[in-house]
Every structure is written in structure tokens, then in C-alpha cells.
Short mmCIF file of C-alpha atoms in Angstrom, two decimals:
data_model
loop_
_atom_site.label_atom_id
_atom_site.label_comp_id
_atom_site.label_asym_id
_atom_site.label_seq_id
_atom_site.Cartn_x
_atom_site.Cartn_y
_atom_site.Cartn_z
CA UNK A 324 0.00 0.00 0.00
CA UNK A 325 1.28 3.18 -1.05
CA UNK A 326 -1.43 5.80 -0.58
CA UNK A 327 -3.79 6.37 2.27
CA UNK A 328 -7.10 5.00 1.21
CA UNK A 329 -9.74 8.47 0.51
CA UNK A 330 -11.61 6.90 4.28
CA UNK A 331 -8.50 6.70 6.32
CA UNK A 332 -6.86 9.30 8.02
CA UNK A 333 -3.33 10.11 7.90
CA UNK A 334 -0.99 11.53 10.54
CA UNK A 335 1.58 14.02 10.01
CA UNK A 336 4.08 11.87 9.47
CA UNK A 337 2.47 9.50 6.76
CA UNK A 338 5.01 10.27 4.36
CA UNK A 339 7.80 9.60 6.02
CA UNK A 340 6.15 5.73 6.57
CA UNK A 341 5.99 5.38 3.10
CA UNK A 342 9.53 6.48 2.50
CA UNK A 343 10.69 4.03 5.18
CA UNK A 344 8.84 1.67 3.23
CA UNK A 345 6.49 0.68 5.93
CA UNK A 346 3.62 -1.74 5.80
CA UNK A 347 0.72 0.23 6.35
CA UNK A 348 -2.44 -1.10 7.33
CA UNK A 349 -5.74 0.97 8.78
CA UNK A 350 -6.24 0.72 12.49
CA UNK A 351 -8.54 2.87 14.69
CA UNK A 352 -10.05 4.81 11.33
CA UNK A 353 -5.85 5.72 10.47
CA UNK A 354 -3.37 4.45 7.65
CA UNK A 355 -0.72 3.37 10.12
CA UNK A 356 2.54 1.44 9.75
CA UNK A 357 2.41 -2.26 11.11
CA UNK A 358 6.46 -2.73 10.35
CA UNK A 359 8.57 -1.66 8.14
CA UNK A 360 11.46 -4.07 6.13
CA UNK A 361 13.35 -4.51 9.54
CA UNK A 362 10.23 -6.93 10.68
CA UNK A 363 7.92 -7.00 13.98
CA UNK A 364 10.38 -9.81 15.62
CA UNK A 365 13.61 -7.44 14.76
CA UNK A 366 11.85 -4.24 15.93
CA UNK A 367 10.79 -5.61 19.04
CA UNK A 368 13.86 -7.25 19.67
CA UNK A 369 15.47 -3.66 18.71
CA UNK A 370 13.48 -1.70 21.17
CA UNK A 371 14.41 -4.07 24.00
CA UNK A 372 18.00 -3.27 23.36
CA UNK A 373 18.07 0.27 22.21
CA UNK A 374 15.59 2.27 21.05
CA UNK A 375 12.72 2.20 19.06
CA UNK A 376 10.45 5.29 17.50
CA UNK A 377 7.14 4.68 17.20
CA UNK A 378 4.14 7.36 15.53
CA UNK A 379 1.58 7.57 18.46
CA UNK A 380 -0.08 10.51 16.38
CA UNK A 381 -3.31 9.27 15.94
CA UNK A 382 -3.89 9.10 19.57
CA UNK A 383 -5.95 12.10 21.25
CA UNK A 384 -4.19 15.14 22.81
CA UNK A 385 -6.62 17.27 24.78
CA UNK A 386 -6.59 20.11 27.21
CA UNK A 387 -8.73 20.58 30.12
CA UNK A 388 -9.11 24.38 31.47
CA UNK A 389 -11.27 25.91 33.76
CA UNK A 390 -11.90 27.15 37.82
CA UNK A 391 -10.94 23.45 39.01
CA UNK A 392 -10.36 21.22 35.93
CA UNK A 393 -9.20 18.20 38.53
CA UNK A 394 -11.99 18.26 40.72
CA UNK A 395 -13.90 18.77 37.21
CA UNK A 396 -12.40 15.55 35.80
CA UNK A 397 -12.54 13.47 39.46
CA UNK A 398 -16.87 13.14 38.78
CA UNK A 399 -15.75 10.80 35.64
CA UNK A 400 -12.53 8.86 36.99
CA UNK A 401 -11.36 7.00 39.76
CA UNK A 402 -7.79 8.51 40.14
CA UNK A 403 -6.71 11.16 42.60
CA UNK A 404 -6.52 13.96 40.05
CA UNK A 405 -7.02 16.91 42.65
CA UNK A 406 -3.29 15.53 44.36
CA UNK A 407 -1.26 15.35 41.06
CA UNK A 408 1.83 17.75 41.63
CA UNK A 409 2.45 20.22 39.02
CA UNK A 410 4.89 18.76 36.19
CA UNK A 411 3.50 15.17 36.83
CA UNK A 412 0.92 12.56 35.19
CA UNK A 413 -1.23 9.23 36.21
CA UNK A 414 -3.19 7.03 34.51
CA UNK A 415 -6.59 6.61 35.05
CA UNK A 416 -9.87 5.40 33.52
CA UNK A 417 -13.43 6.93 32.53
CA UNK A 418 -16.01 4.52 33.65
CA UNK A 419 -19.78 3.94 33.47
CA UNK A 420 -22.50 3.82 35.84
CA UNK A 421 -21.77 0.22 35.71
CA UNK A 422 -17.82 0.42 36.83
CA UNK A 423 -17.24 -0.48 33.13
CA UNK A 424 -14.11 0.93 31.38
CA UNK A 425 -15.40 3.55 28.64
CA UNK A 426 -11.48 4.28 27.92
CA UNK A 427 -7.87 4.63 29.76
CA UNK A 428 -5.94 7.37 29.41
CA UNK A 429 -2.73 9.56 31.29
CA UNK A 430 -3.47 12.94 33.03
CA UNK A 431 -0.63 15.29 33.47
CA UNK A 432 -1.03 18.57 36.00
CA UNK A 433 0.23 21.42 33.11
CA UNK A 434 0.26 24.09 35.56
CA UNK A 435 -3.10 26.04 34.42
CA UNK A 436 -4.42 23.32 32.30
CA UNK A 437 -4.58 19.71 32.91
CA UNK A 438 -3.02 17.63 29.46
CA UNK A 439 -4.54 14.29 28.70
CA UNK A 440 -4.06 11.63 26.25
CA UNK A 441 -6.61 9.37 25.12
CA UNK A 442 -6.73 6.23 22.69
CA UNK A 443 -7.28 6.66 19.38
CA UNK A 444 -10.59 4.47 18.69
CA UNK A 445 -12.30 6.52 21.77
CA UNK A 446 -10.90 10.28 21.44
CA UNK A 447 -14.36 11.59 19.63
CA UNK A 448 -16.39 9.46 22.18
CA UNK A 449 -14.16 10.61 24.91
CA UNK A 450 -13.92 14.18 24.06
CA UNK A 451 -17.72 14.10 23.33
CA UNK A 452 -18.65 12.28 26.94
CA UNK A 453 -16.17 15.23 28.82
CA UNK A 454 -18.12 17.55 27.12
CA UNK A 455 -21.30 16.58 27.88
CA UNK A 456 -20.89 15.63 32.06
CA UNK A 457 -18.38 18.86 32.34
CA UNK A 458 -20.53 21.35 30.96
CA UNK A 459 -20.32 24.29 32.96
CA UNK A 460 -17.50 23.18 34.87
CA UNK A 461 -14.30 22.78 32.47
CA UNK A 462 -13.55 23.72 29.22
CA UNK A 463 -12.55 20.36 26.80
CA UNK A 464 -10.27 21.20 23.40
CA UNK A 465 -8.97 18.95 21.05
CA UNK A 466 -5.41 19.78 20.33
CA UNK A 467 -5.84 18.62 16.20
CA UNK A 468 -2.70 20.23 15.63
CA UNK A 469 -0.44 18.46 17.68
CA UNK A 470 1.58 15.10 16.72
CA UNK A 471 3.04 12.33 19.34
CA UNK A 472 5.80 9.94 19.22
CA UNK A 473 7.22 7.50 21.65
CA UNK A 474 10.83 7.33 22.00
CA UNK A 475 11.12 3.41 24.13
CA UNK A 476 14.06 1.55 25.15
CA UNK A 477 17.13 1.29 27.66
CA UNK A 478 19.11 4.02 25.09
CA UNK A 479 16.17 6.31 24.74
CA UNK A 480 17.71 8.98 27.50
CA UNK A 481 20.62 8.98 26.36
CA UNK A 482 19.33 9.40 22.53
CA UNK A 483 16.72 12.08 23.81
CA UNK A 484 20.10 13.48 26.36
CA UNK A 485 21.63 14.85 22.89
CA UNK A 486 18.85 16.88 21.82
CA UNK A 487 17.20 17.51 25.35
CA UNK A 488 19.68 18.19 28.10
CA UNK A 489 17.57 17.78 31.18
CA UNK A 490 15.16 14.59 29.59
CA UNK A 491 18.21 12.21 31.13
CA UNK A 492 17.47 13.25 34.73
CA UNK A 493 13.29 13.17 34.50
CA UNK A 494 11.71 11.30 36.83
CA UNK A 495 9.02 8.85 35.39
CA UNK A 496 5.86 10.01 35.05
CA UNK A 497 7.11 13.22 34.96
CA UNK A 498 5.90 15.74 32.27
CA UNK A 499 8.90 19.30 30.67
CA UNK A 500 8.31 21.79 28.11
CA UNK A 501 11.19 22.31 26.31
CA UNK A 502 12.54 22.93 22.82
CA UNK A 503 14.40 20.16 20.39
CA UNK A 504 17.31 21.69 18.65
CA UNK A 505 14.70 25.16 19.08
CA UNK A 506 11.28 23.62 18.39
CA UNK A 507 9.20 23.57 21.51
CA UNK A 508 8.40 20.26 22.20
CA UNK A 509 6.47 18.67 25.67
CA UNK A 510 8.43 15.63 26.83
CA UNK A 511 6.68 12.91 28.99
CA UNK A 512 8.74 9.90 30.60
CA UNK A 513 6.29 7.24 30.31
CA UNK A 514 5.48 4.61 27.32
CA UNK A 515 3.92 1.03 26.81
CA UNK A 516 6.18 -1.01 26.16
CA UNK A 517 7.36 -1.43 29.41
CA UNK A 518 10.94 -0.18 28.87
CA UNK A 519 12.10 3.27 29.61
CA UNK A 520 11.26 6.06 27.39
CA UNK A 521 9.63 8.81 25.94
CA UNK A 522 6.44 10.50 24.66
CA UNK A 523 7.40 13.63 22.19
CA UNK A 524 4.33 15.93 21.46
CA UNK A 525 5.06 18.77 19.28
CA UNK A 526 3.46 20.59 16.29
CA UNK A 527 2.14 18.53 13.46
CA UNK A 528 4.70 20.68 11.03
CA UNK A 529 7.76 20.08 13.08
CA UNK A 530 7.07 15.81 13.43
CA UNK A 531 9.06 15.28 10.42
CA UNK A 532 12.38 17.33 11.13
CA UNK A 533 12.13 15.43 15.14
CA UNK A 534 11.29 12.11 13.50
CA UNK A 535 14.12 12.46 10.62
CA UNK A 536 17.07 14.02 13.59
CA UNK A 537 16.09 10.73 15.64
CA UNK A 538 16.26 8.39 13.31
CA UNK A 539 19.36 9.65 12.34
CA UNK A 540 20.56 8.33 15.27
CA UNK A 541 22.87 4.92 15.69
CA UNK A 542 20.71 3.47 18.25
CA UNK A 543 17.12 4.24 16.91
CA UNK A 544 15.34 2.72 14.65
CA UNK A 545 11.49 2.97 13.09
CA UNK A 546 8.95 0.72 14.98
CA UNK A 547 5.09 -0.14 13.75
CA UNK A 548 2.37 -1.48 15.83
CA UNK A 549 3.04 -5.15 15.63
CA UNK A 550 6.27 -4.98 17.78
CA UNK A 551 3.87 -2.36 19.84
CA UNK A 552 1.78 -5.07 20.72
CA UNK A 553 4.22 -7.66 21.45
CA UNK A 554 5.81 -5.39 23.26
CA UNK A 555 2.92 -4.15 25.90
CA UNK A 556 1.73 -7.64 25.37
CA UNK A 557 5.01 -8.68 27.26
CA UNK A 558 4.87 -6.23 29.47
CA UNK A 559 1.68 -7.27 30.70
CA UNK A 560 -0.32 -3.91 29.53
CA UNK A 561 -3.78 -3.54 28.44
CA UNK A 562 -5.41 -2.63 24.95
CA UNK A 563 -8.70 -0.63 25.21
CA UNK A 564 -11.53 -2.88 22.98
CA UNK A 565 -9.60 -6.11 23.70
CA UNK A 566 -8.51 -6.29 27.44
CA UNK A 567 -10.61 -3.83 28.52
CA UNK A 568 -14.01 -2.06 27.32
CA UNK A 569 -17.42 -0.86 28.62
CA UNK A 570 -17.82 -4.46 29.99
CA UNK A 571 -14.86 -4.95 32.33
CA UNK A 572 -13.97 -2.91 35.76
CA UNK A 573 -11.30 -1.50 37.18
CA UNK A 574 -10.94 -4.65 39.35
CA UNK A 575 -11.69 -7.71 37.54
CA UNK A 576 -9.16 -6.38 34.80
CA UNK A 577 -6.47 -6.16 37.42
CA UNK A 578 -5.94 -2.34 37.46
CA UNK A 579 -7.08 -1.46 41.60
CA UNK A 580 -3.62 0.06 41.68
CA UNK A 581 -5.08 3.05 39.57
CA UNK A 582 -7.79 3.86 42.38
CA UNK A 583 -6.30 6.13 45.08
CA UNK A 584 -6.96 5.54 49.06
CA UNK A 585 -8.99 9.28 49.00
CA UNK A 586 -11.47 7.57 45.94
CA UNK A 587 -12.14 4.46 47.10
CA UNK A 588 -13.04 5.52 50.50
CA UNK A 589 -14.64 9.35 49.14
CA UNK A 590 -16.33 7.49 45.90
CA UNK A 591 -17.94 10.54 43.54
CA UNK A 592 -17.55 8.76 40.23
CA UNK A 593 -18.84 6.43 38.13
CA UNK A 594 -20.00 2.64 39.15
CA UNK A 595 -18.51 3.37 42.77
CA UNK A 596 -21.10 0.90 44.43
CA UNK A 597 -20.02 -1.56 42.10
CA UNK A 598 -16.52 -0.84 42.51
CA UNK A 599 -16.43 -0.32 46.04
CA UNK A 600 -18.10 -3.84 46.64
CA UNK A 601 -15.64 -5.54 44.13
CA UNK A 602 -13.04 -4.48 46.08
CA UNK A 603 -14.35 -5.57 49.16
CA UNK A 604 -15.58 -8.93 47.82
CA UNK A 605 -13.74 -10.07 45.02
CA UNK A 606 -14.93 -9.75 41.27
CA UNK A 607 -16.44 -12.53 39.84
CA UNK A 608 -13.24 -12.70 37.31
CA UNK A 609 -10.10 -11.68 37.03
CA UNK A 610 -7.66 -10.59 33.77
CA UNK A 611 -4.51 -12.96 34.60
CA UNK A 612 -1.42 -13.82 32.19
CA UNK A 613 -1.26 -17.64 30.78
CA UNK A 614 1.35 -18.99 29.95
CA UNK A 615 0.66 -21.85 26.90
CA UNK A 616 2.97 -24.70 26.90
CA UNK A 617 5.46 -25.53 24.04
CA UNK A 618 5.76 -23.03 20.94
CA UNK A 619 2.30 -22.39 19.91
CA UNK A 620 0.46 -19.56 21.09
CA UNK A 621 -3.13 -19.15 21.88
CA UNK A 622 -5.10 -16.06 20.24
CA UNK A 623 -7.82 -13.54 21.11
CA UNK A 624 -11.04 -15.10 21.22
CA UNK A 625 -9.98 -18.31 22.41
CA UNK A 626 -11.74 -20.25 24.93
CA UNK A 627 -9.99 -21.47 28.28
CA UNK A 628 -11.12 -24.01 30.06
CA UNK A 629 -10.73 -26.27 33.32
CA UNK A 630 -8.73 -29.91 33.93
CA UNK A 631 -12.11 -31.05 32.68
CA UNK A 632 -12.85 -29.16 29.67
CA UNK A 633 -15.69 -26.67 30.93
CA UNK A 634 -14.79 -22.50 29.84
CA UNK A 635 -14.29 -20.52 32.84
CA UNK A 636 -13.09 -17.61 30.15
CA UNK A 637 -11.46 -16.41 27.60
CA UNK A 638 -7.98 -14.59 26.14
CA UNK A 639 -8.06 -11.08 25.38
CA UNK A 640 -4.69 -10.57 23.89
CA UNK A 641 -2.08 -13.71 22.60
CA UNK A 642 0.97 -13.92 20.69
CA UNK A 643 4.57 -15.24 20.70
CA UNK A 644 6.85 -13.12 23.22
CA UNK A 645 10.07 -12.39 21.43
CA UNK A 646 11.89 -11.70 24.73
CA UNK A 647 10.08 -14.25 26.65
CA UNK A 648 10.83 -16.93 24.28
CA UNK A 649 7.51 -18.35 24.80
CA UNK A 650 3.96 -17.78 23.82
CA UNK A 651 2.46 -15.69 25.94
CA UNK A 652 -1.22 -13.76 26.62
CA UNK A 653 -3.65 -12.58 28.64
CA UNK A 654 -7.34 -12.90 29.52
CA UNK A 655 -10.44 -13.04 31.85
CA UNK A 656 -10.92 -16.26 33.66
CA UNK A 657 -13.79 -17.15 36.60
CA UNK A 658 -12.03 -16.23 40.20
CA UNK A 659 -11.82 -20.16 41.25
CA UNK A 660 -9.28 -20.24 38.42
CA UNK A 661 -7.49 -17.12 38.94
CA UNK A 662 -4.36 -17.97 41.37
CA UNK A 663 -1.02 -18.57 39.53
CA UNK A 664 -0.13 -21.89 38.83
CA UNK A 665 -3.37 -22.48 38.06
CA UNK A 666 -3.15 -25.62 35.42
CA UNK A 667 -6.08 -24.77 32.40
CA UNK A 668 -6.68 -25.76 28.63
CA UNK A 669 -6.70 -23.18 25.91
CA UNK A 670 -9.35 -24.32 22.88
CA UNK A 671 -6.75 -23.86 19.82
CA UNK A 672 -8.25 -24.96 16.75
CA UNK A 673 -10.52 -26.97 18.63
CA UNK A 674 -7.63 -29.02 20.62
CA UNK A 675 -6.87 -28.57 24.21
CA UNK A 676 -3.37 -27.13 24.79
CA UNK A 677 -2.18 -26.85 28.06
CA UNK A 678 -0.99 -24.17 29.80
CA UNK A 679 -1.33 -22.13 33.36
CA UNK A 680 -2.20 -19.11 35.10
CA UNK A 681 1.04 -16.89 34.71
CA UNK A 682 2.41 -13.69 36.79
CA UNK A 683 2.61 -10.56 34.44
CA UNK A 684 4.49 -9.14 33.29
CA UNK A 685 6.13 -12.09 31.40
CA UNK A 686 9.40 -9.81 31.13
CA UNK A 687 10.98 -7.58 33.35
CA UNK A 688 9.67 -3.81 33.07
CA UNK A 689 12.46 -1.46 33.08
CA UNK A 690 11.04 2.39 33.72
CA UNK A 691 13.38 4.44 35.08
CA UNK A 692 12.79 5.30 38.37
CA UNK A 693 15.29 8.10 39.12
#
């Protein structure tokens, strides 16, 4: 494919894809690069040694102002919002009256604005629901003009260190506007591929000249979204529509760590009866790693079952782990089955394959911690 198709959108560094001669492919209503000639096993493999760029453009950059944009944004998440320090950021969910997961996203504190960045698939439904339930009380803008890239792996400080003085020395989760050899740039440490890194936004018509100086670099090379998903796969990290959507909660999919002490016990936002028992009582499932045995691996959609062949779920996400050396995935199975160690059967191609409940993530995670 060499031209975006007339119904897919493009970001602003589409061109540069096609120079690179990348496979594109359309995901979440964009013509985005899967790999390029380098290969998803190679670029994965290449991020977890040095450092891979990756076009995060399509995802949603948006700006919350008002009198008290935090305390605003608290009625539709779980997360402490109101005690995130200046310069930092936190992930967090919007949820339905049902604790279900409408989308995940990262909040930073900007100073007089709070900066958020939202998945792809959901930024019109997202930016559509803040307008709605904050009306009156923040002010929700669409930053259209702004592009994003994700600088990952263990060389990606000292790669960003050249341009970017001070990125060495941020702490993670930790949020600097800055300038790149003069452009003025906003430089999170955070990512999802469970290495250390990077997320560059900047103006759509300087992508190219950042993309093109970091590229030019020995260590860095151009990444699509297949060694993305093995990546967070390995790392054990969710992917809104598959691991989590309107039907899962905060708890059964394994993310309690995102609800703050203050929330849980002060509630005020969405599905916090729900919630609030689920944490006292268990969920009646839980999103766990498995670990198939052997070489092959087990895909989304499949069906895992018990030592005696009834479902008690099913896999979200699957795939072969390059740095695991294994097949790895994740999915929702009934609590009985949840511990690790837990021996189950995954329905491959209508054989039983065995496997077991497995800790995540199925690799190390290496974010800098300062």
C-alpha cells in the first residue's frame, strides 16, 4: 500500500512511513505502519535493546481548562486527580454507571491546564462524553494540531540526552516543556512497552524534522504497531476494545492500583457501588497472564477451560513473546481459576493445549525510576 485509502486518516508523518517503506495497514479509522522491512520480531527485539520510534499521532491530545479542571475531571474517573503535583501525570480510567471501562488514558497537572491523552478508537467518544458531564465546569479542546511519538528503550535517554539536556534526569511520570534543537516540544517519561522512554508531542509541522534528527541516530530505529503489541503484550499492559471495554472494571481487569486511598473511600464517580463492593468482595473474574505450553500460542477469542474441559473464560490478547521466548497472553478467567499456577486448557483450533495461570508481566519492566 502506497497511498492512504480516501476513508482513512493520515498523521503528520504519513510520508515519512511510506519512505521508510512501511507496511501500512488501517487501524482505529488511520493508515498506520504495522512494520517496516526490519520486521515486527527485529523491531521488538530492537526496542528491547536500544531504542525504538514509534508514531503515536493518531492518539488524542486534549486540554482541560477551567476554575478546578481536577476536581472537574474526578466526577468521571477514579484517580486522585485533585493531588497530582504540578509537572507530573497518572493514569486513570473513565467509567460507566456500571464500573465499566469507557477508555484509559494519562493525566498530566500542566500548571493552568490539565493535558490528557486518550486512545485513538475513543478520542471523539471521549472528548464528546467530557463535554457533555463537564458542561459548565471545564472547558474540553482537542489539540488537532499536535503530533506524538514514543521514544522506548534502555538508550532512549541517552538518545533524547543529545537533543534535550535535562530529559536524562526526568523522573518517570514526569511531564517538561522544552525545545528540540529550538522547536518547543512537551516531553513525557512514560510509554507502553514497558521499557524506559519517551512521549514527544510537538506541532504537526515540526514531526518530520524530530522524527528524521532521531532516526538519524545509531541506536534508533522505526517501529510499527506489531512490535507495539508484542511489546505491551510482554509487558503485561492492556489494549482498550480487547482487554478492557465498557464491559470490564477496574478490578476484575487487574488495574485497583489506579484507584487512590482518598477515591475508594470518598467514591464521587462512576460505578462506585459496584466498585467499592468488588473491592471488598472479590470480582467474579479476574484478567490474569497464561502462559501456553510448548511453541504455539493461543489467540484472542480463544476459549480457556478447566482440567475437565468446561470454559471458565477467555484470552483477550495472545501472541509469541520475542523476549520471553515463549507464547504468551492474557485474559479473563472465573475467580476459582485465577491464582497462579493455576493448570487450564486453551481451545486452539478446537484441541486442548495446556498451559497455566502466569504472573505478568512475562518480562521484566524497566522504567526508570530516578
Amino acid at each position: 500500500m502506497t497511498e492512504a485509502s480516501e476513508s482513512l486518516k493520515t498523521t503528520p508523518l504519513h510520508s515519512l512511513h511510506l519512505e521508510l517503506k512501511g507496511k501500512m495497514v488501517p487501524f482505529a479509522g488511520y493508515d498506520m505502519p504495522v512494520q517496516y522491512p526490519l520486521g515486527i520480531l527485529k523491531e521488538h527485539q530492537h526496542t528491547r535493546a536500544k531504542a525504538g520510534l514509534f508514531d503515536v499521532s493518531h492518539m488524542g491530545q486534549v486540554r482541560l481548562t477551567g476554575e478546578d479542571p481536577a476536581a472537574a475531571l474526578e466526577s468521571l474517573v477514579p484517580g486522585d486527580i485533585k493531588g497530582l503535583a504540578r509537572g507530573r501525570m497518572r493514569y486513570t480510567l473513565f467509567l460507566n454507571e456500571q464500573g465499566g471501562i469507557l477508555d484509559d488514558l494519562m493525566v498530566t497537572n500542566a500548571g493552568d491546564h490539565l493535558f490528557l491523552v486518550v486512545n485513538a478508537a475513543r478520542k471523539d467518544h471521549d472528548v464528546a462524553h467530557m463535554r457533555e458531564r463537564l458542561k459548565g465546569k471545564a472547558e474540553v479542546e482537542l489539540l488537532d494540531d499536535l503530533a506524538l511519538m514514543a521514544l522506548q528503550g534502555p538508550e532512549a535517554a541517552a538518545v533524547l540526552g543529545r537533543f534535550i539536556p535535562e530529559a536524562a534526569t526526568m523522573k518517570f511520570m514526569s511531564y517538561l516543556p522544552t525545545t528540540f534543537d529550538g522547536i518547543p516540544v512537551i516531553i513525557t517519561r512514560s510509554g507502553y512497552t514497558g521499557e524506559d522512554g519517551y512521549e514527544i508531542s510537538c506541532d504537526k509541522s515540526d514531526a518530520e524534522t524530530i522524527a528524521r534528527a532521531l532516526l538519524a541516530e545509531d541506536e534508533v530505529e522505526a517501529i510499527g504497531l506489531g512490535a507495539r503489541d508484542s511489546l505491551r503484550l510482554e509487558a503485561g499492559l492492556c489494549l482498550y476494545g480487547h482487554d478492557i471495554d465498557e464491559t470490564t472494571t477496574p478490578v476484575e481487569s487487574g488495574l485497583e492500583w489506579a484507584l487512590s486511598k482518598r477515591r475508594r473511600e470518598e467514591g464521587g464517580f462512576p460505578g462506585y457501588a459496584i466498585i467499592k463492593d468488588q473491592l471488598a468482595n472479590g470480582a467474579p473474574r479476574r484478567r490474569v497472564g497464561l502462559q501456553p505450553e510448548g511453541r504455539q500460542p493461543a489467540r484472542e477469542h480463544t476459549d480457556v477451560c478447566d482440567a475437565d474441559g468446561q470454559k471458565i473464560g477467555e484470552v483477550t490478547s495472545g501472541g509469541f513473546g520475542p523476549t520471553a521466548s515463549a507464547p504468551v497472553a492474557m485474559g479473563y478467567v472465573d475467580r476459582a481459576h485465577a491464582a497462579v499456577g493455576t493448570p487450564v486448557q486453551l481451545m486452539v483450533r478446537g484441541k486442548p493445549l495446556a498451559a497455566k495461570v502466569a504472573a505478568m508481566p512475562f518480562v521484566p519492566q524497566r522504567y526508570y525510576r530516578g
